[in-house]
Coordinates of C-alpha atoms and ligand atoms in Angstrom, one line a residue:
M8 CA 5.3 -23.0 -26.2
R9 CA 3.2 -20.5 -28.1
V10 CA 4.9 -17.2 -27.5
S11 CA 8.5 -16.5 -26.7
A12 CA 9.4 -13.9 -24.2
G13 CA 11.3 -12.2 -27.0
L14 CA 8.1 -11.5 -28.9
V15 CA 6.4 -10.0 -25.9
G16 CA 9.5 -8.0 -25.3
G17 CA 9.1 -6.7 -28.9
V18 CA 5.6 -5.4 -27.9
A19 CA 7.3 -3.4 -25.1
I20 CA 9.6 -1.7 -27.6
L21 CA 6.8 -0.8 -29.9
L22 CA 4.7 0.6 -27.1
G23 CA 7.7 2.5 -25.8
C24 CA 8.0 4.3 -29.1
S25 CA 4.4 5.1 -29.5
G26 CA 3.6 5.9 -25.9
G27 CA 6.6 8.1 -25.4
A28 CA 7.1 6.9 -21.9
Y29 CA 10.5 5.3 -22.7
A30 CA 11.3 7.5 -25.6
A31 CA 13.5 10.2 -24.0
D32 CA 17.2 9.4 -24.5
D33 CA 18.0 11.0 -21.2
P34 CA 15.7 9.8 -18.4
L35 CA 17.0 12.6 -16.2
A36 CA 15.9 15.3 -18.7
P37 CA 13.1 17.4 -17.1
T38 CA 9.7 16.8 -18.6
G39 CA 8.0 19.8 -17.0
R40 CA 5.1 17.7 -15.9
W41 CA 3.7 15.1 -13.5
T42 CA 4.0 11.7 -15.1
A43 CA 2.4 9.3 -12.6
V44 CA -1.1 8.1 -13.4
T45 CA -4.0 10.5 -12.9
T46 CA -6.4 8.8 -15.3
G47 CA -9.2 6.7 -13.8
Q48 CA -11.2 7.3 -10.7
A49 CA -8.6 6.9 -8.0
A50 CA -8.0 10.5 -6.7
K51 CA -8.6 8.8 -3.4
P52 CA -7.8 5.1 -2.5
P53 CA -10.6 2.9 -3.7
M54 CA -13.1 1.6 -1.1
G55 CA -15.5 -1.3 -1.3
W56 CA -15.8 -5.0 -1.0
N57 CA -14.2 -8.0 -2.8
S58 CA -15.4 -11.6 -2.8
W59 CA -12.0 -13.3 -2.5
N60 CA -11.1 -13.2 1.2
A61 CA -14.7 -14.1 2.1
F62 CA -15.6 -16.8 -0.5
H63 CA -12.6 -17.6 -2.7
T64 CA -13.9 -19.2 -5.9
D65 CA -17.1 -20.4 -4.1
V66 CA -18.7 -17.1 -5.0
T67 CA -22.3 -16.7 -6.1
E68 CA -24.4 -13.8 -7.4
A69 CA -26.6 -14.0 -4.2
K70 CA -23.5 -13.8 -1.9
V71 CA -22.3 -10.7 -3.8
L72 CA -25.7 -9.0 -4.0
D73 CA -26.4 -9.7 -0.3
S74 CA -23.0 -8.2 0.6
A75 CA -23.8 -5.2 -1.6
K76 CA -27.1 -4.8 0.2
A77 CA -25.4 -5.1 3.6
I78 CA -23.0 -2.4 2.6
V79 CA -25.9 -0.1 1.7
D80 CA -28.2 -1.1 4.7
S81 CA -25.4 -0.8 7.3
G82 CA -24.4 2.7 6.2
L83 CA -21.0 1.6 5.0
A84 CA -21.9 2.7 1.4
A85 CA -22.6 6.2 2.6
K86 CA -19.2 6.2 4.3
G87 CA -17.5 5.6 0.9
Y88 CA -17.5 1.8 0.4
R89 CA -18.7 1.7 -3.2
Y90 CA -16.9 -0.8 -5.4
I91 CA -18.4 -4.3 -5.2
N92 CA -15.8 -6.5 -6.8
I93 CA -16.1 -10.1 -8.1
D94 CA -12.8 -11.9 -7.9
D95 CA -11.7 -15.3 -9.2
G96 CA -14.4 -17.9 -10.0
W97 CA -17.0 -16.1 -12.2
W98 CA -16.0 -17.5 -15.5
L99 CA -17.2 -20.6 -17.3
K100 CA -15.1 -20.5 -20.5
R101 CA -14.0 -18.5 -23.5
R102 CA -16.2 -19.3 -26.5
T103 CA -13.8 -20.5 -29.2
S104 CA -16.0 -19.4 -32.2
D105 CA -15.4 -15.7 -31.5
G106 CA -13.4 -15.5 -28.3
R107 CA -16.2 -14.1 -26.2
M108 CA -16.1 -14.8 -22.5
V109 CA -18.9 -16.8 -21.0
V110 CA -20.2 -16.3 -17.5
R111 CA -20.9 -19.3 -15.3
T112 CA -24.6 -18.9 -15.1
S113 CA -25.0 -21.6 -12.5
I114 CA -23.6 -19.2 -10.0
F115 CA -24.6 -15.9 -11.7
P116 CA -28.1 -16.8 -12.9
S117 CA -29.0 -13.3 -14.1
A118 CA -26.2 -13.6 -16.7
A119 CA -28.2 -16.2 -18.7
V120 CA -29.7 -13.7 -21.1
G121 CA -29.6 -15.8 -24.2
G122 CA -29.1 -19.4 -23.1
A123 CA -25.9 -20.9 -21.8
E124 CA -23.6 -19.5 -24.5
Q125 CA -24.8 -15.9 -24.8
T126 CA -24.2 -14.6 -21.3
S127 CA -24.0 -11.1 -20.0
F128 CA -23.1 -9.5 -16.7
K129 CA -25.2 -6.4 -17.6
P130 CA -28.2 -7.4 -15.5
F131 CA -25.9 -7.9 -12.5
T132 CA -24.1 -4.5 -13.0
D133 CA -27.5 -2.9 -13.5
R134 CA -28.5 -4.1 -10.1
I135 CA -25.3 -2.9 -8.4
H136 CA -25.6 0.4 -10.1
A137 CA -29.2 0.7 -9.1
M138 CA -28.0 0.4 -5.5
G139 CA -25.8 3.4 -6.0
L140 CA -22.7 1.3 -6.1
K141 CA -20.0 0.5 -8.6
A142 CA -19.1 -3.0 -10.0
G143 CA -15.7 -4.6 -10.4
I144 CA -14.5 -7.6 -12.3
Y145 CA -11.3 -9.8 -12.2
S146 CA -9.1 -11.2 -14.9
D147 CA -5.5 -12.3 -15.5
I148 CA -2.8 -10.8 -17.7
G149 CA -1.9 -14.3 -18.9
A150 CA -4.0 -16.9 -20.7
N151 CA -4.9 -18.8 -17.6
N152 CA -5.7 -17.8 -14.0
C153 CA -4.6 -18.2 -10.4
S154 CA -7.0 -20.9 -9.2
Q155 CA -6.1 -22.9 -12.3
A156 CA -2.5 -22.5 -11.2
F157 CA -2.7 -22.9 -7.5
A158 CA -6.1 -24.4 -6.5
P159 CA -6.8 -27.3 -8.9
N160 CA -9.5 -28.7 -6.6
A161 CA -11.3 -25.4 -6.1
P162 CA -14.9 -25.1 -7.2
N163 CA -15.8 -23.1 -10.3
L164 CA -12.7 -23.6 -12.3
P165 CA -13.1 -22.8 -16.0
E166 CA -14.5 -25.7 -18.1
G167 CA -14.1 -27.1 -21.6
T168 CA -11.2 -27.7 -23.9
V169 CA -7.7 -26.4 -23.3
A170 CA -8.5 -23.3 -25.5
E171 CA -11.9 -22.7 -23.8
R172 CA -10.3 -22.7 -20.4
E173 CA -8.0 -19.8 -21.4
V174 CA -10.0 -17.1 -19.7
G175 CA -7.2 -14.5 -19.2
L176 CA -6.7 -11.4 -21.2
Y177 CA -3.6 -12.7 -23.1
G178 CA -4.3 -12.2 -26.8
H179 CA -7.8 -10.8 -26.0
T180 CA -7.1 -7.6 -24.1
D181 CA -9.1 -5.3 -26.4
Q182 CA -11.9 -7.7 -26.9
D183 CA -12.3 -8.5 -23.1
I184 CA -11.9 -4.9 -21.9
K185 CA -14.6 -3.8 -24.5
L186 CA -16.9 -6.5 -23.3
Y187 CA -16.3 -5.9 -19.6
F188 CA -16.5 -2.1 -19.6
G189 CA -18.4 -1.3 -22.9
D190 CA -21.1 -4.0 -22.9
W191 CA -21.2 -5.2 -19.3
A192 CA -20.6 -1.7 -17.8
F193 CA -18.1 -2.7 -15.1
D194 CA -16.3 0.2 -13.4
Y195 CA -13.2 -1.6 -11.9
I196 CA -10.9 -4.4 -13.0
K197 CA -8.2 -6.3 -11.0
V198 CA -5.7 -7.9 -13.3
D199 CA -3.8 -10.8 -11.7
A200 CA -0.6 -12.3 -13.1
C201 CA -0.6 -16.0 -12.5
G202 CA -0.9 -16.7 -16.2
I203 CA 2.5 -15.3 -16.8
R204 CA 4.0 -16.9 -13.7
A205 CA 2.8 -20.4 -13.4
F206 CA 2.3 -22.1 -16.8
G207 CA 5.9 -22.8 -18.0
P208 CA 6.6 -25.9 -19.9
D209 CA 7.8 -27.7 -16.8
N210 CA 4.5 -27.3 -14.9
E211 CA 3.0 -30.7 -14.2
R212 CA -0.4 -29.8 -15.6
V213 CA 1.1 -28.2 -18.7
K214 CA 3.1 -31.4 -19.2
A215 CA -0.1 -33.4 -18.8
G216 CA -1.7 -31.4 -21.6
Q217 CA -4.2 -29.6 -19.4
Y218 CA -2.9 -26.1 -20.2
R219 CA -0.8 -24.7 -23.0
A220 CA 2.6 -23.5 -22.0
L221 CA 3.3 -19.8 -21.8
A222 CA 6.9 -18.8 -21.2
P223 CA 6.8 -17.4 -17.7
L224 CA 7.6 -13.7 -17.7
I225 CA 7.6 -13.5 -13.9
D226 CA 9.8 -15.6 -11.6
I227 CA 8.4 -14.7 -8.3
K228 CA 11.5 -15.7 -6.4
E229 CA 14.1 -14.2 -8.7
I230 CA 13.8 -10.8 -10.2
R231 CA 16.8 -11.6 -12.5
R232 CA 14.7 -14.2 -14.2
T233 CA 11.7 -11.8 -14.7
D234 CA 11.2 -10.0 -17.9
I235 CA 10.3 -6.6 -16.4
P236 CA 9.7 -4.7 -19.7
A237 CA 7.5 -7.5 -21.1
V238 CA 5.3 -7.5 -17.9
R239 CA 5.0 -3.8 -18.0
A240 CA 4.1 -3.8 -21.7
L241 CA 1.3 -6.3 -21.1
Y242 CA -0.2 -4.2 -18.3
Q243 CA 0.3 -1.0 -20.4
Q244 CA -1.9 -2.7 -23.1
V245 CA -4.7 -3.0 -20.5
A246 CA -4.3 0.6 -19.4
D247 CA -4.5 1.7 -23.0
A248 CA -7.6 -0.4 -23.7
L249 CA -9.2 0.9 -20.6
R250 CA -8.6 4.5 -21.7
R251 CA -10.0 3.8 -25.1
T252 CA -13.1 1.9 -23.8
N253 CA -13.9 4.5 -21.1
P254 CA -13.7 7.9 -22.6
D255 CA -15.4 9.3 -19.5
G256 CA -12.5 8.1 -17.4
D257 CA -14.8 6.2 -15.1
Y258 CA -12.7 3.2 -14.3
I259 CA -10.2 1.8 -11.9
F260 CA -7.2 -0.4 -12.9
S261 CA -5.8 -2.6 -10.2
I262 CA -2.5 -4.3 -10.9
C263 CA -2.0 -7.5 -9.0
A264 CA 1.5 -8.7 -9.6
W265 CA 2.3 -9.1 -5.9
G266 CA 5.2 -6.6 -5.9
S267 CA 7.1 -8.7 -8.4
A268 CA 8.5 -7.5 -11.8
D269 CA 9.8 -4.4 -10.2
V270 CA 6.3 -2.9 -10.1
R271 CA 7.7 -0.3 -7.6
A272 CA 9.3 1.5 -10.5
W273 CA 6.5 1.5 -13.0
A274 CA 3.1 0.5 -11.7
K275 CA 2.4 4.1 -10.6
D276 CA 2.8 5.1 -14.3
V277 CA 0.4 2.4 -15.5
G278 CA -2.4 1.6 -13.0
N279 CA -4.4 3.1 -10.2
L280 CA -3.2 0.7 -7.5
S281 CA -0.6 -2.0 -7.4
R282 CA 0.0 -4.9 -4.9
T283 CA 3.2 -4.7 -3.0
S284 CA 3.3 -8.3 -1.8
D285 CA 1.9 -11.7 -2.1
D286 CA -1.5 -12.5 -0.6
I287 CA -2.5 -11.5 2.8
T288 CA -3.7 -14.3 5.1
P289 CA -5.7 -13.8 8.3
S290 CA -2.5 -14.1 10.4
W291 CA -0.8 -11.4 12.3
T292 CA 2.7 -12.1 10.9
R293 CA 1.5 -12.1 7.4
M294 CA -0.4 -8.9 7.9
L295 CA 2.9 -7.4 9.2
A296 CA 4.8 -8.6 6.0
N297 CA 2.1 -7.0 3.8
F298 CA 2.2 -3.8 5.8
D299 CA 6.0 -3.6 5.6
S300 CA 6.0 -4.2 1.9
A301 CA 4.0 -0.9 1.4
N302 CA 6.4 1.2 3.4
R303 CA 7.1 3.3 0.3
A304 CA 5.3 6.6 0.8
L305 CA 6.8 8.3 -2.2
Y306 CA 5.4 5.8 -4.6
A307 CA 1.7 6.5 -3.6
H308 CA -0.2 9.6 -4.9
P309 CA -3.7 10.6 -5.8
G310 CA -4.3 8.4 -8.8
S311 CA -1.8 5.6 -8.0
W312 CA -1.7 3.9 -4.7
N313 CA 0.3 1.2 -2.9
D314 CA -1.9 -1.9 -2.3
P315 CA -0.8 -4.1 0.6
D316 CA -3.8 -6.3 -0.3
M317 CA -7.5 -6.5 0.8
L318 CA -8.6 -6.2 4.4
F319 CA -8.9 -9.4 6.4
V320 CA -10.9 -7.8 9.2
G321 CA -13.3 -10.5 10.4
H322 CA -11.2 -13.6 9.9
G323 CA -8.6 -15.5 11.9
D324 CA -6.3 -13.2 13.9
F325 CA -8.6 -10.3 13.0
D326 CA -12.0 -11.8 14.0
E327 CA -14.4 -10.6 16.6
H328 CA -12.4 -12.3 19.3
H329 CA -9.3 -10.3 18.3
L330 CA -10.5 -6.8 18.1
T331 CA -7.2 -5.2 19.1
E332 CA -5.6 -6.9 16.1
A333 CA -8.5 -6.1 13.8
K334 CA -8.3 -2.5 14.8
S335 CA -4.6 -2.4 14.2
H336 CA -4.9 -3.9 10.8
F337 CA -7.6 -1.4 9.8
A338 CA -5.8 1.6 11.3
L339 CA -2.5 0.7 9.6
W340 CA -4.2 0.4 6.2
A341 CA -5.8 3.8 6.7
M342 CA -2.4 5.3 7.5
L343 CA -0.9 3.7 4.4
S344 CA -3.6 5.3 2.2
A345 CA -4.3 1.8 1.2
P346 CA -7.4 0.7 -0.8
L347 CA -10.0 -0.3 1.8
L348 CA -11.6 -3.4 0.3
I349 CA -13.6 -5.4 2.8
G350 CA -13.0 -9.2 2.5
Y351 CA -15.7 -10.4 4.9
D352 CA -19.1 -12.1 4.5
L353 CA -21.2 -9.1 5.6
R354 CA -24.4 -11.0 5.8
N355 CA -23.9 -11.8 9.5
A356 CA -21.1 -9.5 10.6
P357 CA -20.8 -8.9 14.3
Q358 CA -21.4 -5.2 15.2
P359 CA -17.9 -4.6 16.7
L360 CA -16.4 -5.5 13.3
M361 CA -18.9 -3.3 11.5
D362 CA -17.9 -0.5 13.9
I363 CA -14.2 -1.0 13.0
L364 CA -14.9 -0.9 9.2
G365 CA -17.2 2.0 9.7
N366 CA -14.9 4.2 11.8
S367 CA -15.5 7.5 10.0
D368 CA -12.5 9.2 11.4
L369 CA -10.2 6.5 10.2
I370 CA -11.9 6.4 6.8
A371 CA -11.3 10.1 6.6
V372 CA -7.6 9.5 7.3
D373 CA -7.4 7.0 4.5
Q374 CA -9.4 9.2 2.1
D375 CA -7.7 12.5 3.0
P376 CA -7.6 14.4 -0.3
A377 CA -3.9 15.3 0.0
G378 CA -3.1 11.6 -0.6
N379 CA 0.0 11.6 1.7
Q380 CA 0.8 8.1 2.7
A381 CA 2.2 7.9 6.3
V382 CA 5.9 8.1 6.8
L383 CA 7.8 6.3 9.5
A384 CA 8.8 8.7 12.2
Y385 CA 10.2 6.1 14.6
D386 CA 11.0 2.5 13.9
T387 CA 12.1 -0.5 16.1
D388 CA 11.4 -4.1 16.2
D389 CA 8.4 -3.6 18.4
V390 CA 7.2 0.0 18.2
Q391 CA 6.6 2.1 15.1
I392 CA 5.3 5.6 14.9
L393 CA 3.7 6.6 11.5
V394 CA 2.8 10.1 10.6
K395 CA 0.5 11.2 7.8
T396 CA 0.1 14.8 6.9
L397 CA -3.5 15.7 6.3
S398 CA -4.8 18.4 4.0
N399 CA -5.9 20.6 6.9
G400 CA -2.4 20.7 8.3
H401 CA -3.1 18.3 11.1
K402 CA -1.3 15.0 11.4
A403 CA -2.7 11.6 11.7
V404 CA -0.3 9.6 14.0
A405 CA -0.4 5.9 14.6
I406 CA 1.7 4.4 17.4
F407 CA 1.9 0.7 16.7
N408 CA 3.0 -2.1 19.1
R409 CA 3.9 -5.0 16.8
G410 CA 5.0 -7.1 19.8
L411 CA 3.4 -9.2 22.5
A412 CA 4.5 -7.1 25.5
P413 CA 2.7 -4.0 26.8
T414 CA 4.9 -1.0 26.4
D415 CA 5.1 2.7 27.2
V416 CA 6.1 5.0 24.4
T417 CA 7.1 8.7 24.3
L418 CA 5.6 10.6 21.5
T419 CA 7.4 13.9 20.7
A420 CA 6.3 17.0 18.9
G421 CA 9.3 16.4 16.7
H422 CA 7.8 13.1 15.5
L423 CA 4.9 15.2 14.2
K424 CA 7.1 18.0 12.8
F425 CA 5.4 20.3 15.3
A426 CA 7.1 23.0 17.4
A427 CA 8.3 21.6 20.7
T428 CA 7.2 24.7 22.6
A429 CA 3.6 25.0 21.5
P430 CA 0.7 22.8 22.7
V431 CA -0.2 19.7 20.8
T432 CA -3.7 18.2 21.1
L433 CA -4.4 14.6 20.3
K434 CA -7.9 13.3 19.5
D435 CA -8.1 9.5 19.8
L436 CA -9.7 8.2 16.6
W437 CA -10.9 5.1 18.3
T438 CA -12.7 6.6 21.3
G439 CA -13.2 10.2 20.0
A440 CA -11.7 11.5 23.3
T441 CA -9.4 14.5 23.2
L442 CA -6.4 14.1 25.5
P443 CA -5.0 17.0 27.6
A444 CA -2.7 19.1 25.5
F445 CA 1.1 18.5 25.8
S446 CA 4.1 20.4 24.7
G447 CA 7.4 18.7 23.9
E448 CA 6.5 15.1 24.6
T449 CA 3.9 12.8 26.1
K450 CA 3.8 9.3 27.3
L451 CA 1.4 6.7 25.9
H452 CA 0.7 3.2 27.0
L453 CA 0.2 0.5 24.4
D454 CA -1.3 -3.0 24.9
P455 CA 0.2 -5.9 23.0
R456 CA -0.5 -5.5 19.3
Q457 CA -2.4 -2.3 19.9
T458 CA -2.4 0.7 17.5
L459 CA -3.2 4.1 19.1
V460 CA -4.2 6.5 16.4
F461 CA -4.8 10.2 16.8
D462 CA -5.6 13.3 14.9
A463 CA -2.8 15.7 16.1
A464 CA -3.0 19.5 16.0
G465 CA -0.1 21.8 16.8
A466 CA 2.1 24.6 15.6
R467 CA 4.2 23.5 12.6
A468 CA 7.9 23.3 13.1
L469 CA 8.3 24.9 9.7
P470 CA 5.7 27.6 9.8
N471 CA 6.1 28.9 6.3
G472 CA 5.8 25.8 4.2
L473 CA 6.0 22.1 4.0
Y474 CA 8.9 19.7 4.1
L475 CA 8.8 17.4 1.0
A476 CA 8.8 14.4 3.4
E477 CA 5.4 15.7 4.7
M478 CA 3.9 15.6 1.2
P479 CA 4.8 12.3 -0.4
G480 CA 1.5 12.5 -2.3
R481 CA 3.1 15.4 -4.3
V482 CA 6.4 13.7 -4.9
N483 CA 6.8 11.2 -7.8
P484 CA 10.1 9.3 -8.1
A485 CA 9.9 9.4 -11.9
V486 CA 13.4 7.9 -12.0
D487 CA 14.7 6.6 -8.7
G488 CA 18.2 5.6 -9.8
V489 CA 17.7 1.9 -8.9
V490 CA 19.8 -0.1 -11.5
I491 CA 19.7 -3.5 -9.9
P492 CA 16.3 -4.1 -8.3
Q493 CA 16.6 -5.9 -5.0
P494 CA 14.0 -7.4 -2.7
D495 CA 13.6 -5.5 0.5
P496 CA 15.4 -7.5 3.1
T497 CA 13.5 -5.9 5.9
I498 CA 10.3 -7.8 4.9
H499 CA 10.0 -11.1 6.6
R500 CA 10.2 -14.3 4.5
M501 CA 6.9 -16.2 4.7
I502 CA 6.1 -19.9 4.7
T503 CA 4.2 -20.9 1.6
P504 CA 0.8 -22.1 2.7
W505 CA 1.1 -25.1 0.3
G506 CA 4.7 -26.1 1.0
G507 CA 5.1 -25.5 4.8
T508 CA 8.6 -26.2 6.0
T509 CA 9.3 -28.6 3.1
D510 CA 9.4 -25.5 0.8
D511 CA 12.1 -22.9 0.9
G512 CA 9.5 -20.2 1.7
E513 CA 8.4 -17.0 0.0
P514 CA 11.2 -14.5 -0.1
P515 CA 9.9 -10.9 -0.4
A516 CA 9.2 -10.2 -4.1
Y517 CA 8.9 -6.5 -3.7
T518 CA 12.1 -5.0 -5.1
G519 CA 11.8 -1.8 -3.2
W520 CA 15.2 -1.8 -1.7
G521 CA 17.1 1.3 -2.8
G522 CA 13.9 3.1 -3.8
A523 CA 13.4 6.8 -2.8
Q524 CA 12.4 7.3 0.8
A525 CA 11.0 10.2 2.9
D526 CA 13.0 11.0 6.0
A527 CA 15.4 8.1 5.4
T528 CA 18.0 7.0 2.9
P529 CA 17.0 4.4 0.3
Y530 CA 18.4 1.8 2.7
R531 CA 16.6 3.2 5.7
Q532 CA 19.5 4.9 7.3
T533 CA 19.3 8.3 8.9
L534 CA 20.0 11.1 6.4
R535 CA 23.5 12.3 7.0
V536 CA 25.9 14.4 4.9
D537 CA 29.5 14.9 6.0
G538 CA 28.5 14.0 9.6
K539 CA 25.6 16.3 9.7
T540 CA 22.3 14.6 10.4
Y541 CA 19.0 15.6 8.8
G542 CA 15.8 14.9 10.7
T543 CA 13.9 15.4 7.5
G544 CA 14.5 15.2 3.8
L545 CA 14.4 12.9 0.8
G546 CA 16.8 10.0 0.4
V547 CA 17.4 8.7 -3.1
L548 CA 20.1 7.3 -5.3
A549 CA 22.1 9.3 -7.8
N550 CA 20.8 9.4 -11.4
S551 CA 17.3 10.2 -10.2
R552 CA 14.6 12.6 -11.1
L553 CA 11.9 13.5 -8.6
E554 CA 8.8 15.3 -9.8
V555 CA 7.1 17.6 -7.2
R556 CA 3.6 19.0 -7.7
A557 CA 3.9 22.6 -6.4
D558 CA 0.8 23.6 -8.2
R559 CA 1.7 27.3 -8.2
Q560 CA 1.1 27.4 -4.4
F561 CA 4.7 28.0 -3.2
R562 CA 7.4 30.6 -3.8
R563 CA 10.6 29.0 -2.8
F564 CA 12.3 25.6 -2.9
T565 CA 15.2 25.0 -0.4
A566 CA 17.3 22.1 0.4
E567 CA 20.8 21.1 1.7
V568 CA 22.2 18.6 -0.8
G569 CA 25.1 16.2 -0.8
V570 CA 26.3 12.7 -1.1
D571 CA 25.0 10.8 1.9
D572 CA 27.4 9.3 4.4
S573 CA 25.9 5.8 3.8
T574 CA 26.8 5.9 0.1
F575 CA 28.3 2.7 -1.4
D576 CA 30.2 4.6 -4.2
A577 CA 32.4 7.0 -2.3
D578 CA 34.1 8.4 -5.5
D579 CA 31.2 9.5 -7.6
A580 CA 30.7 13.3 -8.1
V581 CA 27.0 14.3 -8.1
T582 CA 25.4 17.5 -9.4
F583 CA 22.0 18.5 -8.0
S584 CA 19.7 20.5 -10.2
V585 CA 16.3 22.1 -9.6
Y586 CA 13.9 22.7 -12.5
G587 CA 10.6 24.6 -12.6
D588 CA 8.2 23.6 -15.3
G589 CA 11.1 22.2 -17.3
K590 CA 13.5 25.2 -16.9
L591 CA 16.7 25.0 -14.9
L592 CA 16.4 27.2 -11.8
T593 CA 19.5 26.3 -9.9
T594 CA 22.3 23.8 -9.8
S595 CA 25.0 22.7 -7.3
K596 CA 28.7 22.3 -7.8
P597 CA 29.7 18.6 -8.3
T598 CA 30.0 17.1 -4.8
R599 CA 31.4 13.9 -3.4
F600 CA 31.2 11.8 -0.3
G601 CA 32.7 13.6 2.7
Q602 CA 32.0 17.1 1.4
T603 CA 29.7 19.5 3.3
A604 CA 26.1 19.9 2.0
Q605 CA 25.5 22.8 -0.3
T606 CA 22.4 24.9 0.1
L607 CA 20.1 25.2 -2.9
S608 CA 17.4 27.8 -3.1
A609 CA 15.2 28.5 -6.1
N610 CA 12.3 30.9 -6.8
I611 CA 9.3 28.7 -7.7
S612 CA 6.6 31.4 -7.9
G613 CA 4.1 30.3 -10.4
V614 CA 5.7 26.9 -10.9
K615 CA 3.5 23.9 -11.4
T616 CA 6.0 21.1 -11.4
V617 CA 9.4 21.2 -9.7
E618 CA 11.9 18.6 -10.7
L619 CA 14.8 17.5 -8.6
V620 CA 17.6 15.9 -10.5
A621 CA 20.7 14.3 -8.9
R622 CA 23.1 13.3 -11.6
G623 CA 26.2 11.2 -10.9
A624 CA 29.3 11.2 -13.0
S625 CA 29.2 7.5 -13.1
A626 CA 26.0 6.7 -14.9
K627 CA 26.1 3.0 -14.1
N628 CA 25.4 3.3 -10.4
K629 CA 26.7 -0.3 -10.0
A630 CA 27.7 0.5 -6.4
P631 CA 24.9 2.9 -5.7
T632 CA 25.6 6.5 -4.8
V633 CA 23.3 7.6 -2.1
V634 CA 22.2 11.2 -2.1
T635 CA 20.3 13.4 0.3
W636 CA 18.0 16.3 -0.2
G637 CA 18.3 17.4 3.4
N638 CA 15.5 19.6 4.9
A639 CA 14.0 19.8 1.4
A640 CA 10.9 22.1 1.5
L641 CA 8.5 24.2 -0.4
L642 CA 8.1 27.6 1.2
T643 CA 5.3 30.1 0.9
D644 CA 7.5 33.2 1.4
Ligands
GAL4 C1 -4.1 -14.2 -6.3 C2 -4.4 -12.8 -5.8 C3 -5.6 -12.8 -4.9 C4 -6.7 -13.5 -5.5 C5 -6.4 -14.9 -6.1 C6 -7.5 -15.5 -6.9 O1 -3.0 -14.2 -7.2 O2 -3.3 -12.2 -5.3 O3 -5.9 -11.5 -4.4 O4 -7.2 -12.7 -6.5 O5 -5.2 -14.8 -6.9 O6 -7.2 -16.7 -7.3

């Protein structure tokens, strides 16, 4: 074993001191600023194409360039699909004389600029750039990669000695990032994590001497056996190298740790997008699991997005014979403000699939500049209603039938946070048709697995401001109070493709349970304080600090605060404080379970960053104290 987890942990401590991110003694102390990532080019969710779902490691330069050409020729590029990303399979080896990575020129012939050893992707990125597109590359945070770990018979595995086959960033972060972005001019990198997950000393191929051991930092099935600070520190090294190498800020950093290592809590502070689950497959149930894993609206913002994985439109349950399913998959990703990365061989794509991928109205929903991921307004086994507040005050609403029976659904103005008495108009984003206006409620019919998706216009229930739950893109759970990360039990356990029923399956790795929620408690209960129910608000644990970007656009913050009736710790006393640009504006009296909510109101005229701190008396939070910021809103008067 080369490196102990302890040594890597040491890196974390050093980084913590120099980077300042972990330096504050009191994590609840106001910082007076927005701390989630705004570096890089991800003010909107990235859009483009990736080779993995279409070709796996059987990727070639011709396939990638043809797909890029199809994106331009079909008009998809003009609609925003601009990143052309190579995934696993491009590498030949790491040259041991100087550690420089060598491209496999048999599949990327333009890289053979100086013989087999002196390769460069620059001719390739030049061609992509000349098409008006951007280019993405792929690596691993460990020494070895995913196909080496999980697909030993795949084509295009790295070749050579054990050391030459160590193609991941581990120990080479600065060198590789400089090469990929400085010399080769890539614009995007996805960094996978198999190298720190699958090469422990017990691995058969490690034991056989094929790979060197690396103490696994991630145990995908057990968060307790995962070294969270060490994983974060390695990804932070990449973020730092990207910033140094790209002074113009023209890059995107995609973290691919499948929701493990408690990325919920930190990926938004490190990268531009972060996977919330293991790999999507072209199956309906798997798509649902990936979709569910990203139901964390408060953790997505302009600059840092939840990534439920790349699109599988075109394959399996989402192919041209399953257009209802393909449309649902696409609409749901747009509602989630998910990256829209096509994973299909576009050289011969049937037109109906191109029409789905090219639906301008849904692309606009995904790319809306407010960056508000949809929040669940209604949730049952079969039907879900998701609402996304758009920058023009309209709502995008998706009514989703997960099940196999047709069903009728009542949509209410309340779901949309619109006034019940004023007319609401719905424009169908699939057909373009505008439905007759309704007030109060309307009935809709859904086919099995269908997603209806509308642009909704109406009179706001809160005419003089916005509820915080309507603007998750402006709320950053800087500290969400989760002490013991737990997998989200509402996400279905999947069969591992390689193990079938002889394996114990893939439990959800996304430790989102207990994280902050919009319009629900951290455990998805209705918000309720001393028996009073709140239809809107933020649910979070005590010992939390939420940052809110008010951007000097509002005059007043109001909320009704208290310990939620669903709390586990019924003894804790919690104090709620509101800060404006670091200064205390108002604070509650300490309050406990069973006490009536207190009203907080603060003048926030001219305030850029509001911070909402709920401090419990018991700092440990072992039995979590659940708190509610009921009706929390920013008002303009
Ligand atoms: C997985 C990753 C996939 C793909 C694959 C390549 O870990 O989640 O998206 O990149 O590795 O081997």
